[in-house]
Amino acid sequence: MNKYFPVICFVIFSFLILSFSKDNRSNISNSAIAGFWVTGNPADPNAPSHMKVFEENGSYYNVGFEKGNTIMTHKGEYKILDEGHYKEKVTHLRFNAKWDLKNKEFVNSYELSKDKKWLVLSGVVFSKDGKDSLKWSHTYRKVEIPE
């Protein structure tokens, strides 16, 4: 027993080191930002506004309210990377989009208020010709869904 003690200690020590050095990203689920989020005033068709929906299954979509029309601007998949960053992959895009989003992945930032009623998202996108970029930031309020 005495000759196996150092080996057992080494195995236990190695397991503990691997456990503590494990990437924390796997501990954060998509449910951190899941829900319906709105910005602007959808009741005023002249006001720029939109809605972003994050599903817990990793899908999302953006809905825009533009000049009296309601359109889906883009949709795709997302994944929380860590506390403060998430990745979007755009799978579908409106036909007349200025920004080069389709089939691209973007790492964006997010900040959720302590009461989980406000969400700030920000990132950068590029035009189709690559000449212009847009650094964007939107503040959303959570849509309350009564139970």
JSON list of C-alpha atoms in Angstrom, two decimals:
[
{"chain": "A", "resi": 1, "resn": "MET", "atom": "CA", "xyz": [0.00, 0.00, 0.00]},
{"chain": "A", "resi": 2, "resn": "ASN", "atom": "CA", "xyz": [2.83, 2.33, 0.87]},
{"chain": "A", "resi": 3, "resn": "LYS", "atom": "CA", "xyz": [4.42, 2.10, -2.61]},
{"chain": "A", "resi": 4, "resn": "TYR", "atom": "CA", "xyz": [1.10, 3.04, -4.34]},
{"chain": "A", "resi": 5, "resn": "PHE", "atom": "CA", "xyz": [0.42, 6.03, -2.09]},
{"chain": "A", "resi": 6, "resn": "PRO", "atom": "CA", "xyz": [2.49, 8.51, -4.22]},
{"chain": "A", "resi": 7, "resn": "VAL", "atom": "CA", "xyz": [0.80, 7.29, -7.41]},
{"chain": "A", "resi": 8, "resn": "ILE", "atom": "CA", "xyz": [-2.66, 7.66, -5.87]},
{"chain": "A", "resi": 9, "resn": "CYS", "atom": "CA", "xyz": [-1.79, 11.15, -4.61]},
{"chain": "A", "resi": 10, "resn": "PHE", "atom": "CA", "xyz": [-0.49, 12.12, -8.06]},
{"chain": "A", "resi": 11, "resn": "VAL", "atom": "CA", "xyz": [-3.69, 10.93, -9.75]},
{"chain": "A", "resi": 12, "resn": "ILE", "atom": "CA", "xyz": [-5.90, 12.79, -7.25]},
{"chain": "A", "resi": 13, "resn": "PHE", "atom": "CA", "xyz": [-3.76, 15.92, -7.52]},
{"chain": "A", "resi": 14, "resn": "SER", "atom": "CA", "xyz": [-3.89, 15.79, -11.35]},
{"chain": "A", "resi": 15, "resn": "PHE", "atom": "CA", "xyz": [-7.66, 15.39, -11.27]},
{"chain": "A", "resi": 16, "resn": "LEU", "atom": "CA", "xyz": [-8.03, 18.40, -8.96]},
{"chain": "A", "resi": 17, "resn": "ILE", "atom": "CA", "xyz": [-5.77, 20.57, -11.14]},
{"chain": "A", "resi": 18, "resn": "LEU", "atom": "CA", "xyz": [-7.75, 19.66, -14.26]},
{"chain": "A", "resi": 19, "resn": "SER", "atom": "CA", "xyz": [-11.05, 20.33, -12.48]},
{"chain": "A", "resi": 20, "resn": "PHE", "atom": "CA", "xyz": [-10.03, 23.80, -11.36]},
{"chain": "A", "resi": 21, "resn": "SER", "atom": "CA", "xyz": [-8.44, 24.77, -14.67]},
{"chain": "A", "resi": 22, "resn": "LYS", "atom": "CA", "xyz": [-11.50, 23.71, -16.66]},
{"chain": "A", "resi": 23, "resn": "ASP", "atom": "CA", "xyz": [-12.86, 26.41, -18.97]},
{"chain": "A", "resi": 24, "resn": "ASN", "atom": "CA", "xyz": [-15.69, 28.25, -17.17]},
{"chain": "A", "resi": 25, "resn": "ARG", "atom": "CA", "xyz": [-17.58, 28.75, -20.44]},
{"chain": "A", "resi": 26, "resn": "SER", "atom": "CA", "xyz": [-19.26, 25.38, -20.13]},
{"chain": "A", "resi": 27, "resn": "ASN", "atom": "CA", "xyz": [-20.91, 26.54, -16.89]},
{"chain": "A", "resi": 28, "resn": "ILE", "atom": "CA", "xyz": [-22.80, 29.42, -18.55]},
{"chain": "A", "resi": 29, "resn": "SER", "atom": "CA", "xyz": [-25.93, 28.42, -20.41]},
{"chain": "A", "resi": 30, "resn": "ASN", "atom": "CA", "xyz": [-27.80, 30.22, -23.15]},
{"chain": "A", "resi": 31, "resn": "SER", "atom": "CA", "xyz": [-30.62, 30.79, -20.66]},
{"chain": "A", "resi": 32, "resn": "ALA", "atom": "CA", "xyz": [-28.63, 33.75, -19.24]},
{"chain": "A", "resi": 33, "resn": "ILE", "atom": "CA", "xyz": [-30.00, 35.99, -22.03]},
{"chain": "A", "resi": 34, "resn": "ALA", "atom": "CA", "xyz": [-32.90, 33.86, -23.32]},
{"chain": "A", "resi": 35, "resn": "GLY", "atom": "CA", "xyz": [-36.14, 35.75, -23.86]},
{"chain": "A", "resi": 36, "resn": "PHE", "atom": "CA", "xyz": [-37.83, 38.47, -25.88]},
{"chain": "A", "resi": 37, "resn": "TRP", "atom": "CA", "xyz": [-36.03, 41.83, -25.85]},
{"chain": "A", "resi": 38, "resn": "VAL", "atom": "CA", "xyz": [-37.20, 45.13, -27.39]},
{"chain": "A", "resi": 39, "resn": "THR", "atom": "CA", "xyz": [-35.64, 48.50, -28.07]},
{"chain": "A", "resi": 40, "resn": "GLY", "atom": "CA", "xyz": [-37.27, 51.67, -29.39]},
{"chain": "A", "resi": 41, "resn": "ASN", "atom": "CA", "xyz": [-41.04, 52.07, -29.64]},
{"chain": "A", "resi": 42, "resn": "PRO", "atom": "CA", "xyz": [-42.80, 49.45, -31.82]},
{"chain": "A", "resi": 43, "resn": "ALA", "atom": "CA", "xyz": [-46.06, 51.45, -31.53]},
{"chain": "A", "resi": 44, "resn": "ASP", "atom": "CA", "xyz": [-44.49, 54.36, -33.46]},
{"chain": "A", "resi": 45, "resn": "PRO", "atom": "CA", "xyz": [-43.80, 53.15, -37.04]},
{"chain": "A", "resi": 46, "resn": "ASN", "atom": "CA", "xyz": [-41.47, 56.08, -37.70]},
{"chain": "A", "resi": 47, "resn": "ALA", "atom": "CA", "xyz": [-39.23, 55.30, -34.74]},
{"chain": "A", "resi": 48, "resn": "PRO", "atom": "CA", "xyz": [-36.30, 52.98, -35.40]},
{"chain": "A", "resi": 49, "resn": "SER", "atom": "CA", "xyz": [-36.86, 49.97, -33.20]},
{"chain": "A", "resi": 50, "resn": "HIS", "atom": "CA", "xyz": [-36.48, 46.24, -33.17]},
{"chain": "A", "resi": 51, "resn": "MET", "atom": "CA", "xyz": [-36.90, 43.07, -31.17]},
{"chain": "A", "resi": 52, "resn": "LYS", "atom": "CA", "xyz": [-34.34, 40.37, -30.53]},
{"chain": "A", "resi": 53, "resn": "VAL", "atom": "CA", "xyz": [-35.39, 36.90, -29.42]},
{"chain": "A", "resi": 54, "resn": "PHE", "atom": "CA", "xyz": [-32.92, 34.47, -27.88]},
{"chain": "A", "resi": 55, "resn": "GLU", "atom": "CA", "xyz": [-34.24, 30.92, -27.53]},
{"chain": "A", "resi": 56, "resn": "GLU", "atom": "CA", "xyz": [-32.70, 28.61, -24.91]},
{"chain": "A", "resi": 57, "resn": "ASN", "atom": "CA", "xyz": [-31.99, 26.06, -27.65]},
{"chain": "A", "resi": 58, "resn": "GLY", "atom": "CA", "xyz": [-29.37, 28.41, -29.15]},
{"chain": "A", "resi": 59, "resn": "SER", "atom": "CA", "xyz": [-31.41, 29.99, -31.93]},
{"chain": "A", "resi": 60, "resn": "TYR", "atom": "CA", "xyz": [-32.15, 33.70, -32.23]},
{"chain": "A", "resi": 61, "resn": "TYR", "atom": "CA", "xyz": [-33.82, 36.14, -34.57]},
{"chain": "A", "resi": 62, "resn": "ASN", "atom": "CA", "xyz": [-34.09, 39.90, -35.04]},
{"chain": "A", "resi": 63, "resn": "VAL", "atom": "CA", "xyz": [-37.33, 41.61, -36.00]},
{"chain": "A", "resi": 64, "resn": "GLY", "atom": "CA", "xyz": [-37.28, 45.19, -37.28]},
{"chain": "A", "resi": 65, "resn": "PHE", "atom": "CA", "xyz": [-40.13, 47.71, -37.25]},
{"chain": "A", "resi": 66, "resn": "GLU", "atom": "CA", "xyz": [-39.39, 49.95, -40.25]},
{"chain": "A", "resi": 67, "resn": "LYS", "atom": "CA", "xyz": [-41.67, 52.52, -41.90]},
{"chain": "A", "resi": 68, "resn": "GLY", "atom": "CA", "xyz": [-44.84, 50.76, -40.82]},
{"chain": "A", "resi": 69, "resn": "ASN", "atom": "CA", "xyz": [-43.57, 47.27, -41.75]},
{"chain": "A", "resi": 70, "resn": "THR", "atom": "CA", "xyz": [-42.47, 44.46, -39.50]},
{"chain": "A", "resi": 71, "resn": "ILE", "atom": "CA", "xyz": [-39.68, 42.34, -40.98]},
{"chain": "A", "resi": 72, "resn": "MET", "atom": "CA", "xyz": [-37.28, 39.64, -39.88]},
{"chain": "A", "resi": 73, "resn": "THR", "atom": "CA", "xyz": [-33.88, 41.20, -40.53]},
{"chain": "A", "resi": 74, "resn": "HIS", "atom": "CA", "xyz": [-31.81, 38.12, -39.75]},
{"chain": "A", "resi": 75, "resn": "LYS", "atom": "CA", "xyz": [-31.71, 34.95, -37.70]},
{"chain": "A", "resi": 76, "resn": "GLY", "atom": "CA", "xyz": [-29.27, 32.26, -36.75]},
{"chain": "A", "resi": 77, "resn": "GLU", "atom": "CA", "xyz": [-27.60, 30.53, -33.84]},
{"chain": "A", "resi": 78, "resn": "TYR", "atom": "CA", "xyz": [-25.90, 31.88, -30.73]},
{"chain": "A", "resi": 79, "resn": "LYS", "atom": "CA", "xyz": [-23.84, 30.56, -27.86]},
{"chain": "A", "resi": 80, "resn": "ILE", "atom": "CA", "xyz": [-22.79, 32.20, -24.61]},
{"chain": "A", "resi": 81, "resn": "LEU", "atom": "CA", "xyz": [-18.98, 32.12, -24.46]},
{"chain": "A", "resi": 82, "resn": "ASP", "atom": "CA", "xyz": [-18.42, 33.61, -21.03]},
{"chain": "A", "resi": 83, "resn": "GLU", "atom": "CA", "xyz": [-19.90, 36.20, -18.73]},
{"chain": "A", "resi": 84, "resn": "GLY", "atom": "CA", "xyz": [-19.98, 39.17, -21.10]},
{"chain": "A", "resi": 85, "resn": "HIS", "atom": "CA", "xyz": [-19.52, 37.61, -24.57]},
{"chain": "A", "resi": 86, "resn": "TYR", "atom": "CA", "xyz": [-21.58, 35.54, -26.93]},
{"chain": "A", "resi": 87, "resn": "LYS", "atom": "CA", "xyz": [-21.14, 34.31, -30.50]},
{"chain": "A", "resi": 88, "resn": "GLU", "atom": "CA", "xyz": [-23.73, 34.77, -33.24]},
{"chain": "A", "resi": 89, "resn": "LYS", "atom": "CA", "xyz": [-23.76, 32.86, -36.49]},
{"chain": "A", "resi": 90, "resn": "VAL", "atom": "CA", "xyz": [-26.12, 34.41, -39.04]},
{"chain": "A", "resi": 91, "resn": "THR", "atom": "CA", "xyz": [-27.85, 31.73, -41.13]},
{"chain": "A", "resi": 92, "resn": "HIS", "atom": "CA", "xyz": [-30.60, 33.82, -42.80]},
{"chain": "A", "resi": 93, "resn": "LEU", "atom": "CA", "xyz": [-30.53, 37.47, -43.83]},
{"chain": "A", "resi": 94, "resn": "ARG", "atom": "CA", "xyz": [-32.98, 39.87, -45.44]},
{"chain": "A", "resi": 95, "resn": "PHE", "atom": "CA", "xyz": [-32.48, 40.21, -49.18]},
{"chain": "A", "resi": 96, "resn": "ASN", "atom": "CA", "xyz": [-31.50, 43.90, -49.21]},
{"chain": "A", "resi": 97, "resn": "ALA", "atom": "CA", "xyz": [-29.10, 43.96, -46.26]},
{"chain": "A", "resi": 98, "resn": "LYS", "atom": "CA", "xyz": [-26.24, 46.46, -46.34]},
{"chain": "A", "resi": 99, "resn": "TRP", "atom": "CA", "xyz": [-24.08, 44.63, -43.83]},
{"chain": "A", "resi": 100, "resn": "ASP", "atom": "CA", "xyz": [-22.18, 41.44, -44.65]},
{"chain": "A", "resi": 101, "resn": "LEU", "atom": "CA", "xyz": [-23.65, 39.07, -42.06]},
{"chain": "A", "resi": 102, "resn": "LYS", "atom": "CA", "xyz": [-24.79, 35.86, -43.76]},
{"chain": "A", "resi": 103, "resn": "ASN", "atom": "CA", "xyz": [-22.80, 32.73, -42.92]},
{"chain": "A", "resi": 104, "resn": "LYS", "atom": "CA", "xyz": [-20.52, 34.78, -40.68]},
{"chain": "A", "resi": 105, "resn": "GLU", "atom": "CA", "xyz": [-19.82, 34.40, -36.99]},
{"chain": "A", "resi": 106, "resn": "PHE", "atom": "CA", "xyz": [-19.48, 37.42, -34.73]},
{"chain": "A", "resi": 107, "resn": "VAL", "atom": "CA", "xyz": [-18.34, 37.62, -31.14]},
{"chain": "A", "resi": 108, "resn": "ASN", "atom": "CA", "xyz": [-20.44, 40.29, -29.46]},
{"chain": "A", "resi": 109, "resn": "SER", "atom": "CA", "xyz": [-20.55, 41.67, -25.96]},
{"chain": "A", "resi": 110, "resn": "TYR", "atom": "CA", "xyz": [-23.49, 41.57, -23.60]},
{"chain": "A", "resi": 111, "resn": "GLU", "atom": "CA", "xyz": [-24.24, 43.10, -20.22]},
{"chain": "A", "resi": 112, "resn": "LEU", "atom": "CA", "xyz": [-27.29, 42.00, -18.27]},
{"chain": "A", "resi": 113, "resn": "SER", "atom": "CA", "xyz": [-28.64, 44.22, -15.49]},
{"chain": "A", "resi": 114, "resn": "LYS", "atom": "CA", "xyz": [-28.76, 42.81, -11.97]},
{"chain": "A", "resi": 115, "resn": "ASP", "atom": "CA", "xyz": [-32.55, 42.62, -12.08]},
{"chain": "A", "resi": 116, "resn": "LYS", "atom": "CA", "xyz": [-32.30, 40.88, -15.52]},
{"chain": "A", "resi": 117, "resn": "LYS", "atom": "CA", "xyz": [-34.74, 43.38, -17.08]},
{"chain": "A", "resi": 118, "resn": "TRP", "atom": "CA", "xyz": [-32.20, 45.24, -19.25]},
{"chain": "A", "resi": 119, "resn": "LEU", "atom": "CA", "xyz": [-29.67, 43.90, -21.72]},
{"chain": "A", "resi": 120, "resn": "VAL", "atom": "CA", "xyz": [-26.96, 45.86, -23.55]},
{"chain": "A", "resi": 121, "resn": "LEU", "atom": "CA", "xyz": [-25.56, 44.21, -26.68]},
{"chain": "A", "resi": 122, "resn": "SER", "atom": "CA", "xyz": [-22.67, 45.56, -28.76]},
{"chain": "A", "resi": 123, "resn": "GLY", "atom": "CA", "xyz": [-20.37, 44.53, -31.57]},
{"chain": "A", "resi": 124, "resn": "VAL", "atom": "CA", "xyz": [-19.01, 45.40, -35.03]},
{"chain": "A", "resi": 125, "resn": "VAL", "atom": "CA", "xyz": [-20.29, 44.46, -38.51]},
{"chain": "A", "resi": 126, "resn": "PHE", "atom": "CA", "xyz": [-18.90, 45.15, -41.98]},
{"chain": "A", "resi": 127, "resn": "SER", "atom": "CA", "xyz": [-20.49, 46.22, -45.27]},
{"chain": "A", "resi": 128, "resn": "LYS", "atom": "CA", "xyz": [-20.65, 43.83, -48.21]},
{"chain": "A", "resi": 129, "resn": "ASP", "atom": "CA", "xyz": [-17.86, 45.67, -50.02]},
{"chain": "A", "resi": 130, "resn": "GLY", "atom": "CA", "xyz": [-15.73, 45.74, -46.86]},
{"chain": "A", "resi": 131, "resn": "LYS", "atom": "CA", "xyz": [-15.24, 49.51, -46.98]},
{"chain": "A", "resi": 132, "resn": "ASP", "atom": "CA", "xyz": [-17.56, 50.45, -44.14]},
{"chain": "A", "resi": 133, "resn": "SER", "atom": "CA", "xyz": [-17.90, 49.12, -40.63]},
{"chain": "A", "resi": 134, "resn": "LEU", "atom": "CA", "xyz": [-20.54, 49.76, -38.04]},
{"chain": "A", "resi": 135, "resn": "LYS", "atom": "CA", "xyz": [-19.79, 49.67, -34.35]},
{"chain": "A", "resi": 136, "resn": "TRP", "atom": "CA", "xyz": [-23.21, 49.13, -32.80]},
{"chain": "A", "resi": 137, "resn": "SER", "atom": "CA", "xyz": [-24.70, 49.05, -29.33]},
{"chain": "A", "resi": 138, "resn": "HIS", "atom": "CA", "xyz": [-28.34, 48.55, -28.36]},
{"chain": "A", "resi": 139, "resn": "THR", "atom": "CA", "xyz": [-30.07, 48.66, -25.02]},
{"chain": "A", "resi": 140, "resn": "TYR", "atom": "CA", "xyz": [-33.02, 46.30, -24.73]},
{"chain": "A", "resi": 141, "resn": "ARG", "atom": "CA", "xyz": [-35.71, 45.84, -22.13]},
{"chain": "A", "resi": 142, "resn": "LYS", "atom": "CA", "xyz": [-37.10, 42.39, -21.46]},
{"chain": "A", "resi": 143, "resn": "VAL", "atom": "CA", "xyz": [-40.66, 41.67, -22.56]},
{"chain": "A", "resi": 144, "resn": "GLU", "atom": "CA", "xyz": [-42.61, 40.48, -19.55]},
{"chain": "A", "resi": 145, "resn": "ILE", "atom": "CA", "xyz": [-44.50, 37.25, -20.17]},
{"chain": "A", "resi": 146, "resn": "PRO", "atom": "CA", "xyz": [-47.14, 36.74, -17.46]},
{"chain": "A", "resi": 147, "resn": "GLU", "atom": "CA", "xyz": [-47.53, 33.22, -16.16]}
]
